[in-house]
């Protein structure tokens, strides 16, 4: 009802007072250059910003390390199991009163008849002896030793060979032949790996919770320090959502900064570790390293996981600060 | 222009009492109403409870007993949203200014617009004009700590007026300015009143009250005595 009213009020009162106190030239261009970006309603200084960024950075770093480790373990286990799974062996033991050659032939025949198995390689006696050589040396005459014979089976990619059927056929041949599909080993391995992954994910969760607590603590003290600001904002017509948003914005910025720092540090660590592991690959220790760590496949997915952890940290910073402010405001009212 | 007779009161106090903690009752059994578009001075000796009464009206304090109604509804039963809406219709000049020290004069004055979520460009010209009118055109970009007492006071007044409130509460709005400027600021309030804003001004400055014939609410011993204006406001 009073649109444009002040204009009249101003000019009338100015007339009345007799002298205008206006001193600033009112050119639009001049004004535009004077206005800077709006300052934050929550004073920058009132938040322990530096230390909070450091806390968030350290927390993010640790969380990223744990998440990266989980990713590496998962990758390595995947490699192992898939390479082991694609291989099965039949072991034929020499037994008194049985002809090992015919047992081997019968077992190989049984394997060939099994669905899903694409290749059957029978180790001859000479080859089996050669396999033993590294362990017993060249000086020993092994011709009289009862050496078990191996048949390695390879499977069509993605096929699931009917191992139960094969085992039944082998049992029919006699007690000498047995199938080893490494199933027990694989299941023990994946149990262990899963346990490791659970531990790593647990660490990530704990670290995130700890940083959320730190943010909540910092928010509470920021609200307390800015009690006067909050009250004035309320009295000039701000609602709780507006006030909470002002705090949230500041804390989100800190969360992004801390999260980015921590994630960058973790990414650099994994990058360097990756370079070192490829350097090692040419050395003698490489095979052992590779056996343990897989081939250090951190890859794009690993870095994506790190980025995701950092984003989670920044996001939770902003959510936690918002919730904390709103709760504080409700208790203040 | 003063159509206080036919309209429902903007604010109604009924047997309101107020004490701080376990201290003595500072306001006792106040019953009064403030009509839309009305003008009143609130006076009384220092420590009588003027600021306390104004804080009750601006909803920054809750009474220890009694009922306060604003725009027809009980304040104690208003939701957070309703309280915010009432506050947006109310402009307040605080006795101790309460400017935010980390914001420039311009930003302080623009605050009521900003908290309503309006874009800066939409209110900038209004804020600049008002600042120039209260003589702070060249102090727009300085922080309150470097302003003089009178300049702070004018900034506080500008902040209370910028959102064109329906109701203006001013606690000692001329306490820090010279008599000439005080007269000028009073004229500003009177203009606003003529344009339809209800106004309550706390002051102990009798010379100020003599310049404008209006209802006087006098606080003493925790009680309120109201002297209605004898004359209609002077003709212009
Ligand atoms: N937050 C508070 N806690 C306790 N007592 C208070 C508080 N605020 C004010 N008082 C007391 O209430 C009484 C009234 O104070 P108030 O500020 O309302 O007076 P006033 O009329 O505005 O005085 P002045 O003219 O000096 O501004 C005073 O005795 C004061 O000490
Ligand atoms: Mg006072």
mmCIF file with all atom_site columns, C-alpha atoms in Angstrom, chain A residues 1-14 16-17 19-26 31-32 34-45 226-229 231-240 242 246 249 333, chain B residues 58-60 80 84 87-88 90 92 94 98 100 102-104 106-107 111-112 114-115 117 120 123-126 128-130 132-135 137-138 140-141 143 154 159 161-166 181 184 187 191-192 195-197 236:
data_model
loop_
_atom_site.group_PDB
_atom_site.id
_atom_site.type_symbol
_atom_site.label_atom_id
_atom_site.label_alt_id
_atom_site.label_comp_id
_atom_site.label_asym_id
_atom_site.label_entity_id
_atom_site.label_seq_id
_atom_site.pdbx_PDB_ins_code
_atom_site.Cartn_x
_atom_site.Cartn_y
_atom_site.Cartn_z
_atom_site.occupancy
_atom_site.B_iso_or_equiv
_atom_site.pdbx_formal_charge
_atom_site.auth_seq_id
_atom_site.auth_comp_id
_atom_site.auth_asym_id
_atom_site.auth_atom_id
_atom_site.pdbx_PDB_model_num
ATOM 1   C CA . UNK A 1 1   ? 0.000  0.000   0.000  1.00 0.00 ? 1   UNK A CA 1
ATOM 2   C CA . UNK A 1 2   ? 2.965  2.273   0.332  1.00 0.00 ? 2   UNK A CA 1
ATOM 3   C CA . UNK A 1 3   ? 4.878  1.465   -2.799 1.00 0.00 ? 3   UNK A CA 1
ATOM 4   C CA . UNK A 1 4   ? 7.218  4.289   -3.674 1.00 0.00 ? 4   UNK A CA 1
ATOM 5   C CA . UNK A 1 5   ? 6.113  6.078   -0.553 1.00 0.00 ? 5   UNK A CA 1
ATOM 6   C CA . UNK A 1 6   ? 9.546  6.749   0.762  1.00 0.00 ? 6   UNK A CA 1
ATOM 7   C CA . UNK A 1 7   ? 10.453 8.831   -2.232 1.00 0.00 ? 7   UNK A CA 1
ATOM 8   C CA . UNK A 1 8   ? 7.821  11.379  -1.286 1.00 0.00 ? 8   UNK A CA 1
ATOM 9   C CA . UNK A 1 9   ? 8.571  11.153  2.394  1.00 0.00 ? 9   UNK A CA 1
ATOM 10  C CA . UNK A 1 10  ? 12.221 11.710  1.721  1.00 0.00 ? 10  UNK A CA 1
ATOM 11  C CA . UNK A 1 11  ? 11.834 14.685  -0.547 1.00 0.00 ? 11  UNK A CA 1
ATOM 12  C CA . UNK A 1 12  ? 9.287  16.367  1.697  1.00 0.00 ? 12  UNK A CA 1
ATOM 13  C CA . UNK A 1 13  ? 11.346 15.909  4.796  1.00 0.00 ? 13  UNK A CA 1
ATOM 14  C CA . UNK A 1 14  ? 14.423 17.062  2.961  1.00 0.00 ? 14  UNK A CA 1
ATOM 15  C CA . UNK A 1 16  ? 11.578 20.650  5.600  1.00 0.00 ? 16  UNK A CA 1
ATOM 16  C CA . UNK A 1 17  ? 15.027 20.268  7.034  1.00 0.00 ? 17  UNK A CA 1
ATOM 17  C CA . UNK A 1 19  ? 19.541 21.221  3.552  1.00 0.00 ? 19  UNK A CA 1
ATOM 18  C CA . UNK A 1 20  ? 20.320 18.000  1.833  1.00 0.00 ? 20  UNK A CA 1
ATOM 19  C CA . UNK A 1 21  ? 23.017 15.909  3.384  1.00 0.00 ? 21  UNK A CA 1
ATOM 20  C CA . UNK A 1 22  ? 23.532 13.946  0.231  1.00 0.00 ? 22  UNK A CA 1
ATOM 21  C CA . UNK A 1 23  ? 27.175 14.072  -0.743 1.00 0.00 ? 23  UNK A CA 1
ATOM 22  C CA . UNK A 1 24  ? 27.816 11.015  -2.850 1.00 0.00 ? 24  UNK A CA 1
ATOM 23  C CA . UNK A 1 25  ? 27.372 11.414  -6.618 1.00 0.00 ? 25  UNK A CA 1
ATOM 24  C CA . UNK A 1 26  ? 24.537 9.153   -7.667 1.00 0.00 ? 26  UNK A CA 1
ATOM 25  C CA . UNK A 1 31  ? 27.696 2.800   -7.577 1.00 0.00 ? 31  UNK A CA 1
ATOM 26  C CA . UNK A 1 32  ? 28.015 -0.444  -9.431 1.00 0.00 ? 32  UNK A CA 1
ATOM 27  C CA . UNK A 1 34  ? 31.566 0.317   -5.396 1.00 0.00 ? 34  UNK A CA 1
ATOM 28  C CA . UNK A 1 35  ? 29.512 -2.763  -4.563 1.00 0.00 ? 35  UNK A CA 1
ATOM 29  C CA . UNK A 1 36  ? 31.575 -5.776  -3.818 1.00 0.00 ? 36  UNK A CA 1
ATOM 30  C CA . UNK A 1 37  ? 30.428 -9.318  -3.295 1.00 0.00 ? 37  UNK A CA 1
ATOM 31  C CA . UNK A 1 38  ? 28.024 -9.688  -0.382 1.00 0.00 ? 38  UNK A CA 1
ATOM 32  C CA . UNK A 1 39  ? 29.884 -10.634 2.732  1.00 0.00 ? 39  UNK A CA 1
ATOM 33  C CA . UNK A 1 40  ? 28.939 -13.770 4.584  1.00 0.00 ? 40  UNK A CA 1
ATOM 34  C CA . UNK A 1 41  ? 26.472 -13.163 7.387  1.00 0.00 ? 41  UNK A CA 1
ATOM 35  C CA . UNK A 1 42  ? 28.473 -15.496 9.598  1.00 0.00 ? 42  UNK A CA 1
ATOM 36  C CA . UNK A 1 43  ? 31.796 -13.766 10.261 1.00 0.00 ? 43  UNK A CA 1
ATOM 37  C CA . UNK A 1 44  ? 34.682 -15.701 8.769  1.00 0.00 ? 44  UNK A CA 1
ATOM 38  C CA . UNK A 1 45  ? 36.811 -15.193 11.841 1.00 0.00 ? 45  UNK A CA 1
ATOM 39  C CA . UNK A 1 226 ? 27.556 -15.669 16.855 1.00 0.00 ? 226 UNK A CA 1
ATOM 40  C CA . UNK A 1 227 ? 24.693 -15.537 19.280 1.00 0.00 ? 227 UNK A CA 1
ATOM 41  C CA . UNK A 1 228 ? 24.251 -11.821 18.708 1.00 0.00 ? 228 UNK A CA 1
ATOM 42  C CA . UNK A 1 229 ? 24.302 -12.192 14.933 1.00 0.00 ? 229 UNK A CA 1
ATOM 43  C CA . UNK A 1 231 ? 19.445 -12.956 17.310 1.00 0.00 ? 231 UNK A CA 1
ATOM 44  C CA . UNK A 1 232 ? 19.643 -9.868  15.109 1.00 0.00 ? 232 UNK A CA 1
ATOM 45  C CA . UNK A 1 233 ? 18.954 -11.969 12.023 1.00 0.00 ? 233 UNK A CA 1
ATOM 46  C CA . UNK A 1 234 ? 15.862 -13.378 13.694 1.00 0.00 ? 234 UNK A CA 1
ATOM 47  C CA . UNK A 1 235 ? 14.667 -9.963  14.776 1.00 0.00 ? 235 UNK A CA 1
ATOM 48  C CA . UNK A 1 236 ? 14.960 -8.500  11.298 1.00 0.00 ? 236 UNK A CA 1
ATOM 49  C CA . UNK A 1 237 ? 12.838 -11.332 9.941  1.00 0.00 ? 237 UNK A CA 1
ATOM 50  C CA . UNK A 1 238 ? 15.088 -14.302 9.177  1.00 0.00 ? 238 UNK A CA 1
ATOM 51  C CA . UNK A 1 239 ? 13.632 -17.747 9.764  1.00 0.00 ? 239 UNK A CA 1
ATOM 52  C CA . UNK A 1 240 ? 15.588 -20.703 11.097 1.00 0.00 ? 240 UNK A CA 1
ATOM 53  C CA . UNK A 1 242 ? 17.767 -18.883 6.475  1.00 0.00 ? 242 UNK A CA 1
ATOM 54  C CA . UNK A 1 246 ? 24.152 -19.191 6.244  1.00 0.00 ? 246 UNK A CA 1
ATOM 55  C CA . UNK A 1 249 ? 27.272 -22.486 3.411  1.00 0.00 ? 249 UNK A CA 1
ATOM 56  C CA . UNK A 1 333 ? 13.929 -20.096 21.061 1.00 0.00 ? 333 UNK A CA 1
ATOM 57  C CA . UNK B 2 58  ? 9.074  -7.154  19.260 1.00 0.00 ? 58  UNK B CA 1
ATOM 58  C CA . UNK B 2 59  ? 8.800  -10.779 20.430 1.00 0.00 ? 59  UNK B CA 1
ATOM 59  C CA . UNK B 2 60  ? 12.355 -11.005 21.650 1.00 0.00 ? 60  UNK B CA 1
ATOM 60  C CA . UNK B 2 80  ? 7.758  -20.289 14.102 1.00 0.00 ? 80  UNK B CA 1
ATOM 61  C CA . UNK B 2 84  ? 8.730  -14.739 11.386 1.00 0.00 ? 84  UNK B CA 1
ATOM 62  C CA . UNK B 2 87  ? 8.707  -9.857  12.642 1.00 0.00 ? 87  UNK B CA 1
ATOM 63  C CA . UNK B 2 88  ? 8.892  -9.024  8.967  1.00 0.00 ? 88  UNK B CA 1
ATOM 64  C CA . UNK B 2 90  ? 7.871  -4.944  12.300 1.00 0.00 ? 90  UNK B CA 1
ATOM 65  C CA . UNK B 2 92  ? 12.981 -2.182  15.191 1.00 0.00 ? 92  UNK B CA 1
ATOM 66  C CA . UNK B 2 94  ? 17.400 -0.950  19.151 1.00 0.00 ? 94  UNK B CA 1
ATOM 67  C CA . UNK B 2 98  ? 22.772 -3.941  17.272 1.00 0.00 ? 98  UNK B CA 1
ATOM 68  C CA . UNK B 2 100 ? 26.501 -6.360  12.750 1.00 0.00 ? 100 UNK B CA 1
ATOM 69  C CA . UNK B 2 102 ? 31.373 -7.449  10.117 1.00 0.00 ? 102 UNK B CA 1
ATOM 70  C CA . UNK B 2 103 ? 28.897 -6.069  7.593  1.00 0.00 ? 103 UNK B CA 1
ATOM 71  C CA . UNK B 2 104 ? 29.146 -2.701  5.880  1.00 0.00 ? 104 UNK B CA 1
ATOM 72  C CA . UNK B 2 106 ? 24.930 -0.827  3.305  1.00 0.00 ? 106 UNK B CA 1
ATOM 73  C CA . UNK B 2 107 ? 24.731 -4.530  4.142  1.00 0.00 ? 107 UNK B CA 1
ATOM 74  C CA . UNK B 2 111 ? 19.636 -7.015  6.021  1.00 0.00 ? 111 UNK B CA 1
ATOM 75  C CA . UNK B 2 112 ? 15.829 -7.187  6.360  1.00 0.00 ? 112 UNK B CA 1
ATOM 76  C CA . UNK B 2 114 ? 18.349 -10.033 2.369  1.00 0.00 ? 114 UNK B CA 1
ATOM 77  C CA . UNK B 2 115 ? 16.866 -12.344 5.011  1.00 0.00 ? 115 UNK B CA 1
ATOM 78  C CA . UNK B 2 117 ? 15.740 -14.068 0.247  1.00 0.00 ? 117 UNK B CA 1
ATOM 79  C CA . UNK B 2 120 ? 20.632 -7.688  -3.953 1.00 0.00 ? 120 UNK B CA 1
ATOM 80  C CA . UNK B 2 123 ? 16.696 -3.611  -3.372 1.00 0.00 ? 123 UNK B CA 1
ATOM 81  C CA . UNK B 2 124 ? 20.005 -1.840  -3.928 1.00 0.00 ? 124 UNK B CA 1
ATOM 82  C CA . UNK B 2 125 ? 18.555 1.453   -5.225 1.00 0.00 ? 125 UNK B CA 1
ATOM 83  C CA . UNK B 2 126 ? 16.108 1.682   -2.312 1.00 0.00 ? 126 UNK B CA 1
ATOM 84  C CA . UNK B 2 128 ? 21.133 3.609   -1.381 1.00 0.00 ? 128 UNK B CA 1
ATOM 85  C CA . UNK B 2 129 ? 18.389 6.192   -1.470 1.00 0.00 ? 129 UNK B CA 1
ATOM 86  C CA . UNK B 2 130 ? 17.469 5.683   2.167  1.00 0.00 ? 130 UNK B CA 1
ATOM 87  C CA . UNK B 2 132 ? 21.586 9.039   1.397  1.00 0.00 ? 132 UNK B CA 1
ATOM 88  C CA . UNK B 2 133 ? 18.493 10.440  2.936  1.00 0.00 ? 133 UNK B CA 1
ATOM 89  C CA . UNK B 2 134 ? 19.688 9.739   6.485  1.00 0.00 ? 134 UNK B CA 1
ATOM 90  C CA . UNK B 2 135 ? 23.025 11.294  5.512  1.00 0.00 ? 135 UNK B CA 1
ATOM 91  C CA . UNK B 2 137 ? 25.538 8.166   1.526  1.00 0.00 ? 137 UNK B CA 1
ATOM 92  C CA . UNK B 2 138 ? 29.291 8.469   1.860  1.00 0.00 ? 138 UNK B CA 1
ATOM 93  C CA . UNK B 2 140 ? 27.874 3.155   2.852  1.00 0.00 ? 140 UNK B CA 1
ATOM 94  C CA . UNK B 2 141 ? 30.900 0.914   2.586  1.00 0.00 ? 141 UNK B CA 1
ATOM 95  C CA . UNK B 2 143 ? 31.998 -1.053  8.907  1.00 0.00 ? 143 UNK B CA 1
ATOM 96  C CA . UNK B 2 154 ? 20.936 6.592   11.677 1.00 0.00 ? 154 UNK B CA 1
ATOM 97  C CA . UNK B 2 159 ? 17.568 -0.714  8.783  1.00 0.00 ? 159 UNK B CA 1
ATOM 98  C CA . UNK B 2 161 ? 12.619 1.412   7.823  1.00 0.00 ? 161 UNK B CA 1
ATOM 99  C CA . UNK B 2 162 ? 13.944 -0.293  4.732  1.00 0.00 ? 162 UNK B CA 1
ATOM 100 C CA . UNK B 2 163 ? 11.323 -3.042  4.536  1.00 0.00 ? 163 UNK B CA 1
ATOM 101 C CA . UNK B 2 164 ? 8.461  -0.507  4.926  1.00 0.00 ? 164 UNK B CA 1
ATOM 102 C CA . UNK B 2 165 ? 7.155  -2.049  8.139  1.00 0.00 ? 165 UNK B CA 1
ATOM 103 C CA . UNK B 2 166 ? 3.553  -1.818  9.270  1.00 0.00 ? 166 UNK B CA 1
ATOM 104 C CA . UNK B 2 181 ? 19.022 15.895  13.510 1.00 0.00 ? 181 UNK B CA 1
ATOM 105 C CA . UNK B 2 184 ? 14.673 15.681  11.365 1.00 0.00 ? 184 UNK B CA 1
ATOM 106 C CA . UNK B 2 187 ? 9.846  14.222  11.000 1.00 0.00 ? 187 UNK B CA 1
ATOM 107 C CA . UNK B 2 191 ? 5.949  10.992  7.673  1.00 0.00 ? 191 UNK B CA 1
ATOM 108 C CA . UNK B 2 192 ? 5.963  7.243   8.007  1.00 0.00 ? 192 UNK B CA 1
ATOM 109 C CA . UNK B 2 195 ? 1.754  6.879   5.301  1.00 0.00 ? 195 UNK B CA 1
ATOM 110 C CA . UNK B 2 196 ? 0.173  4.246   7.501  1.00 0.00 ? 196 UNK B CA 1
ATOM 111 C CA . UNK B 2 197 ? 2.832  2.844   9.830  1.00 0.00 ? 197 UNK B CA 1
ATOM 112 C CA . UNK B 2 236 ? -0.008 20.375  7.219  1.00 0.00 ? 236 UNK B CA 1
#
